[in-house]
Coordinates of C-alpha atoms in Angstrom, one line a residue:
M1 CA 9.9 -25.3 3.1
N2 CA 9.0 -23.4 6.2
K3 CA 5.6 -24.5 7.5
A4 CA 5.1 -21.8 10.2
M5 CA 2.0 -19.7 9.6
P6 CA 2.5 -15.9 9.4
I7 CA -0.5 -15.0 11.6
G8 CA -0.7 -11.2 12.0
V9 CA 2.6 -10.7 10.1
D10 CA 2.4 -8.1 7.4
D11 CA 6.1 -7.4 6.6
F12 CA 7.0 -9.2 3.3
K13 CA 10.6 -9.7 4.1
K14 CA 9.8 -11.3 7.4
V15 CA 7.2 -13.6 5.8
R16 CA 9.6 -14.7 3.1
E17 CA 12.4 -15.4 5.5
Q18 CA 10.5 -17.0 8.4
Y19 CA 7.1 -18.3 7.3
Y20 CA 5.1 -20.3 4.8
F21 CA 4.5 -18.1 1.7
V22 CA 1.9 -18.2 -1.0
D23 CA 3.4 -16.6 -4.2
K24 CA 1.3 -13.5 -5.2
S25 CA 4.2 -11.8 -7.0
D26 CA 2.5 -12.0 -10.4
F27 CA 0.6 -8.9 -9.2
I28 CA 3.9 -7.1 -9.7
R29 CA 4.1 -8.2 -13.4
Q30 CA 0.5 -7.2 -13.9
L31 CA 1.2 -3.7 -12.5
I32 CA 4.2 -3.2 -14.6
D33 CA 2.3 -4.3 -17.7
H34 CA -1.0 -2.5 -17.1
H35 CA -1.0 -0.1 -14.2
S36 CA -3.1 3.0 -14.2
D37 CA -1.9 6.3 -12.9
V38 CA -3.9 5.7 -9.7
T39 CA -5.3 2.3 -8.8
L40 CA -7.7 1.8 -5.9
I41 CA -8.4 -1.8 -4.8
T42 CA -11.1 -2.4 -2.3
R43 CA -11.4 -5.7 -0.3
P44 CA -12.9 -6.8 3.0
R45 CA -10.7 -6.9 6.1
R46 CA -8.2 -9.7 6.7
F47 CA -7.4 -10.3 3.0
G48 CA -3.7 -9.5 3.2
K49 CA -3.8 -6.0 1.8
T50 CA -0.9 -4.7 4.0
L51 CA 1.3 -7.7 3.2
T52 CA 0.7 -7.3 -0.5
M53 CA 1.6 -3.6 -0.4
S54 CA 4.7 -4.4 1.6
M55 CA 5.6 -6.8 -1.2
L56 CA 5.3 -4.0 -3.7
E57 CA 7.5 -1.7 -1.6
Y58 CA 10.3 -4.3 -1.2
F59 CA 10.2 -5.0 -5.0
F60 CA 10.2 -1.4 -6.4
S61 CA 12.0 0.6 -3.7
I62 CA 15.5 2.0 -4.3
D63 CA 16.0 2.2 -0.6
K64 CA 15.3 -1.5 -0.1
K65 CA 17.3 -2.7 -3.1
D66 CA 19.9 -4.5 -1.1
E67 CA 17.3 -6.0 1.3
S68 CA 15.2 -7.4 -1.6
Q69 CA 18.0 -9.0 -3.5
C70 CA 17.1 -12.5 -2.5
L71 CA 13.4 -12.1 -1.6
F72 CA 12.0 -12.7 -5.1
L73 CA 14.2 -15.6 -6.1
G74 CA 12.1 -18.4 -7.5
L75 CA 8.9 -16.4 -7.4
S76 CA 6.5 -15.8 -10.3
V77 CA 7.8 -12.3 -11.1
E78 CA 11.4 -13.6 -11.4
K79 CA 10.3 -16.4 -13.6
S80 CA 8.7 -13.8 -15.9
G81 CA 12.2 -12.6 -16.9
M82 CA 14.6 -9.7 -16.8
A83 CA 12.0 -7.4 -18.5
Y84 CA 10.3 -7.4 -15.1
M85 CA 13.2 -7.9 -12.7
K86 CA 15.0 -4.8 -14.0
H87 CA 12.3 -2.8 -12.2
R88 CA 13.4 -4.2 -8.8
G89 CA 15.0 -1.5 -6.7
A90 CA 14.6 1.0 -9.4
Y91 CA 12.2 3.6 -8.0
P92 CA 11.8 5.9 -5.1
V93 CA 8.8 4.5 -3.1
I94 CA 6.5 6.0 -0.5
F95 CA 4.6 3.4 1.5
L96 CA 2.1 4.9 4.0
S97 CA -0.5 2.9 6.0
L98 CA -3.4 4.9 7.5
K99 CA -5.0 2.0 9.4
N100 CA -4.0 3.3 12.8
I101 CA -5.0 6.9 12.3
A102 CA -7.7 7.6 15.0
G103 CA -8.9 10.0 17.7
D104 CA -11.9 11.0 19.7
T105 CA -11.9 14.5 18.1
W106 CA -10.7 16.0 14.8
E107 CA -7.8 17.7 16.6
S108 CA -6.7 14.4 18.1
M109 CA -6.9 12.7 14.7
V110 CA -4.7 15.4 13.2
N111 CA -2.2 14.8 16.0
S112 CA -2.3 11.0 15.2
L113 CA -1.7 11.8 11.5
S114 CA 1.1 14.1 12.4
F115 CA 2.9 11.4 14.4
T116 CA 2.5 8.9 11.5
L117 CA 3.8 11.4 8.9
A118 CA 6.8 12.2 11.2
D119 CA 7.6 8.5 11.2
L120 CA 7.2 8.3 7.4
Y121 CA 9.4 11.4 6.8
N122 CA 12.0 10.2 9.3
G123 CA 12.7 7.3 6.9
F124 CA 13.7 9.9 4.3
K125 CA 15.7 12.2 6.5
Y126 CA 18.7 11.7 4.3
L127 CA 16.9 14.1 1.9
A128 CA 17.9 17.0 4.3
Q129 CA 21.5 16.4 3.1
S130 CA 20.8 16.1 -0.6
A131 CA 22.4 18.8 -2.8
D132 CA 19.5 18.4 -5.2
V133 CA 16.5 19.1 -2.9
D134 CA 15.3 22.7 -2.6
D135 CA 16.2 24.4 0.7
A136 CA 12.6 25.4 1.3
L137 CA 11.6 21.7 1.1
K138 CA 14.4 20.8 3.5
I139 CA 12.9 23.2 6.1
Y140 CA 9.5 21.7 5.5
L141 CA 11.0 18.2 6.0
Q142 CA 12.3 19.2 9.4
K143 CA 8.9 20.6 10.4
I144 CA 7.2 17.3 9.6
I145 CA 9.8 15.2 11.4
Y146 CA 9.7 17.4 14.5
E147 CA 5.9 17.6 14.4
K148 CA 5.8 21.3 14.0
A149 CA 3.7 21.4 10.8
T150 CA 0.4 23.1 10.6
Q151 CA -2.7 21.3 9.4
D152 CA -2.5 23.0 6.1
E153 CA 1.2 21.9 5.8
L154 CA 0.2 18.3 6.7
A155 CA -2.4 18.3 3.9
V156 CA 0.3 18.7 1.2
S157 CA 2.9 16.3 2.9
L158 CA 2.5 13.5 0.3
L159 CA 2.9 15.9 -2.6
R160 CA 6.0 17.6 -1.1
L161 CA 7.6 14.2 -0.3
T162 CA 7.2 13.1 -3.9
K163 CA 8.8 16.3 -5.0
M164 CA 11.8 15.9 -2.7
L165 CA 12.3 12.3 -3.8
Y166 CA 12.0 13.2 -7.5
Q167 CA 14.6 16.0 -7.0
H168 CA 17.0 13.7 -5.2
Y169 CA 16.7 10.6 -7.5
G170 CA 15.7 12.2 -10.8
K171 CA 13.0 9.5 -11.1
P172 CA 9.2 9.7 -10.5
V173 CA 7.9 8.2 -7.4
I174 CA 5.6 5.1 -6.7
L175 CA 3.1 5.9 -4.0
L176 CA 1.5 3.1 -2.0
I177 CA -1.3 4.0 0.5
D178 CA -2.7 1.2 2.6
E179 CA -6.2 1.4 4.3
Y180 CA -6.8 4.9 2.7
D181 CA -10.3 4.9 4.1
A182 CA -9.6 4.0 7.7
P183 CA -9.5 7.6 9.0
I184 CA -12.7 8.5 7.1
Q185 CA -14.6 5.5 8.6
H186 CA -13.3 6.5 12.1
A187 CA -14.3 10.2 11.5
W188 CA -17.8 9.1 10.5
E189 CA -18.2 7.0 13.7
Q190 CA -16.9 9.8 15.9
G191 CA -18.9 12.7 14.3
F192 CA -16.3 14.8 12.5
Y193 CA -16.7 13.4 9.0
G194 CA -16.9 16.8 7.4
E195 CA -13.5 18.0 8.7
C196 CA -11.9 14.7 7.7
I197 CA -13.2 14.7 4.2
R198 CA -12.1 18.3 3.6
F199 CA -8.6 17.5 4.7
M200 CA -8.4 14.2 2.9
R201 CA -9.6 15.8 -0.4
Q202 CA -6.4 17.9 -0.3
F203 CA -4.2 15.3 1.2
F204 CA -4.9 12.8 -1.6
G205 CA -5.8 15.2 -4.4
S206 CA -2.6 17.2 -4.2
A207 CA -0.5 14.1 -4.5
L208 CA -2.5 12.2 -7.0
K209 CA -3.7 14.9 -9.4
T210 CA -1.4 16.4 -12.0
N211 CA 1.7 15.5 -10.0
S212 CA 4.7 15.4 -12.3
S213 CA 6.7 13.8 -9.5
L214 CA 4.5 10.7 -9.5
D215 CA 5.0 7.6 -11.6
F216 CA 1.9 5.7 -10.3
A217 CA 0.0 5.1 -7.1
V218 CA -1.8 2.0 -5.6
L219 CA -4.3 2.5 -2.8
T220 CA -6.1 -0.2 -0.8
G221 CA -9.1 0.0 1.5
V222 CA -12.3 -1.6 2.6
L223 CA -14.8 0.9 1.3
R224 CA -15.1 2.7 -2.0
I225 CA -15.6 6.3 -0.8
A226 CA -17.6 8.4 -3.3
K227 CA -15.2 9.9 -5.9
E228 CA -16.9 13.3 -5.3
S229 CA -15.9 13.2 -1.7
I230 CA -12.1 13.0 -1.9
F231 CA -11.2 12.1 -5.5
S232 CA -13.1 14.9 -7.1
G233 CA -11.4 15.9 -10.4
L234 CA -9.2 12.8 -10.4
N235 CA -9.8 11.5 -13.9
N236 CA -6.9 9.0 -13.8
L237 CA -8.4 6.8 -11.0
D238 CA -9.0 3.1 -11.8
V239 CA -11.3 1.5 -9.1
C240 CA -10.9 -2.3 -8.8
S241 CA -13.8 -3.3 -6.5
V242 CA -15.0 -6.8 -5.5
M243 CA -17.0 -6.7 -8.7
T244 CA -13.9 -6.2 -11.0
D245 CA -12.1 -9.0 -12.8
Q246 CA -8.7 -7.1 -12.8
Y247 CA -6.5 -8.2 -9.9
S248 CA -9.3 -10.5 -8.7
D249 CA -7.0 -13.3 -7.4
V250 CA -4.4 -11.1 -5.8
F251 CA -5.9 -10.7 -2.3
G252 CA -7.0 -13.9 -0.6
F253 CA -6.4 -17.4 -1.8
T254 CA -7.7 -19.2 -4.8
P255 CA -9.1 -22.8 -4.4
D256 CA -6.0 -24.2 -6.0
E257 CA -3.8 -22.3 -3.6
V258 CA -5.8 -23.5 -0.6
N259 CA -5.6 -27.1 -1.8
E260 CA -1.8 -26.7 -2.2
I261 CA -1.5 -25.2 1.3
A262 CA -3.6 -28.1 2.8
S263 CA -1.5 -30.6 1.0
A264 CA 1.8 -29.1 2.1
L265 CA 0.7 -29.0 5.7
Q266 CA -0.9 -32.5 5.5
C267 CA -4.3 -31.1 6.2
S268 CA -6.2 -32.2 3.1
Y269 CA -8.5 -34.2 5.2
A270 CA -9.9 -30.9 6.7
M271 CA -10.9 -29.3 3.3
T272 CA -14.6 -29.6 4.1
D273 CA -14.2 -27.6 7.2
I274 CA -11.9 -25.2 5.5
R275 CA -14.4 -24.5 2.8
T276 CA -17.1 -23.9 5.5
W277 CA -15.0 -21.5 7.5
Y278 CA -13.1 -19.5 4.8
D279 CA -14.8 -20.0 1.4
G280 CA -17.7 -18.0 0.0
Y281 CA -16.1 -15.0 -1.5
R282 CA -16.2 -14.0 -5.2
F283 CA -14.1 -11.1 -6.6
G284 CA -15.0 -10.5 -10.2
K285 CA -15.3 -14.0 -11.6
A286 CA -12.8 -15.5 -9.1
D287 CA -13.8 -17.7 -6.2
M288 CA -11.7 -16.8 -3.2
Y289 CA -10.9 -17.9 0.3
N290 CA -10.4 -15.5 3.2

């Protein structure tokens, strides 16, 4: 057992191979059994949201099928049986984190988003050689990669990427968006909230509403932005807030998990201090540690 702590590490593969790991893979089984078309999970900062989303990407992604071959051995989702493991590496997956989107003005934030989307699209540049992807979409792909897209073109970038992946693989896409609310929070602080909300309404809405190329989506964030602001008309949205029982023990650590960690690291003597420092959260009916 590796006892090194993955402080600040949010890549699932790296954690599994190099660090102590607390098994949260039952979340995958729960999603396979009961996922909504769009699930939004809100949690405070520093509860492992990005690492958990990385776990979902490694499990479901066709592009990471070879990398993930050994990552789930012995974990809860594997123990659940082949009915669940058959989903590993079976889907085109888009994983986008918005946590670093920022700027002093709306124009600079659009540039920041353009850079992030260029990096995202660059991971799918093989679509430009696909015989099954429309030529017009291939031209659009190049515009995003070379940061030549207009703001209006950026606003439909998630929708169009799901379409390209669906055309290439013949399978609907799983969309994972981490820290969906980070640009909106930043825009509020900097004074261009209105421009940001108008853009995000199309950016999210075009991809999440009536998108035949989408299998399902999972979003994480700190805040529950009013549905009327950016999810207007999205009737298939399931919001799992800190008040919700569903997925309540996925983010953060349960008391049993903390006791197990302390025992493994021979730190059980420090449990009183650990409770003082990190306990005190309740998600749904679950007591959780940060």
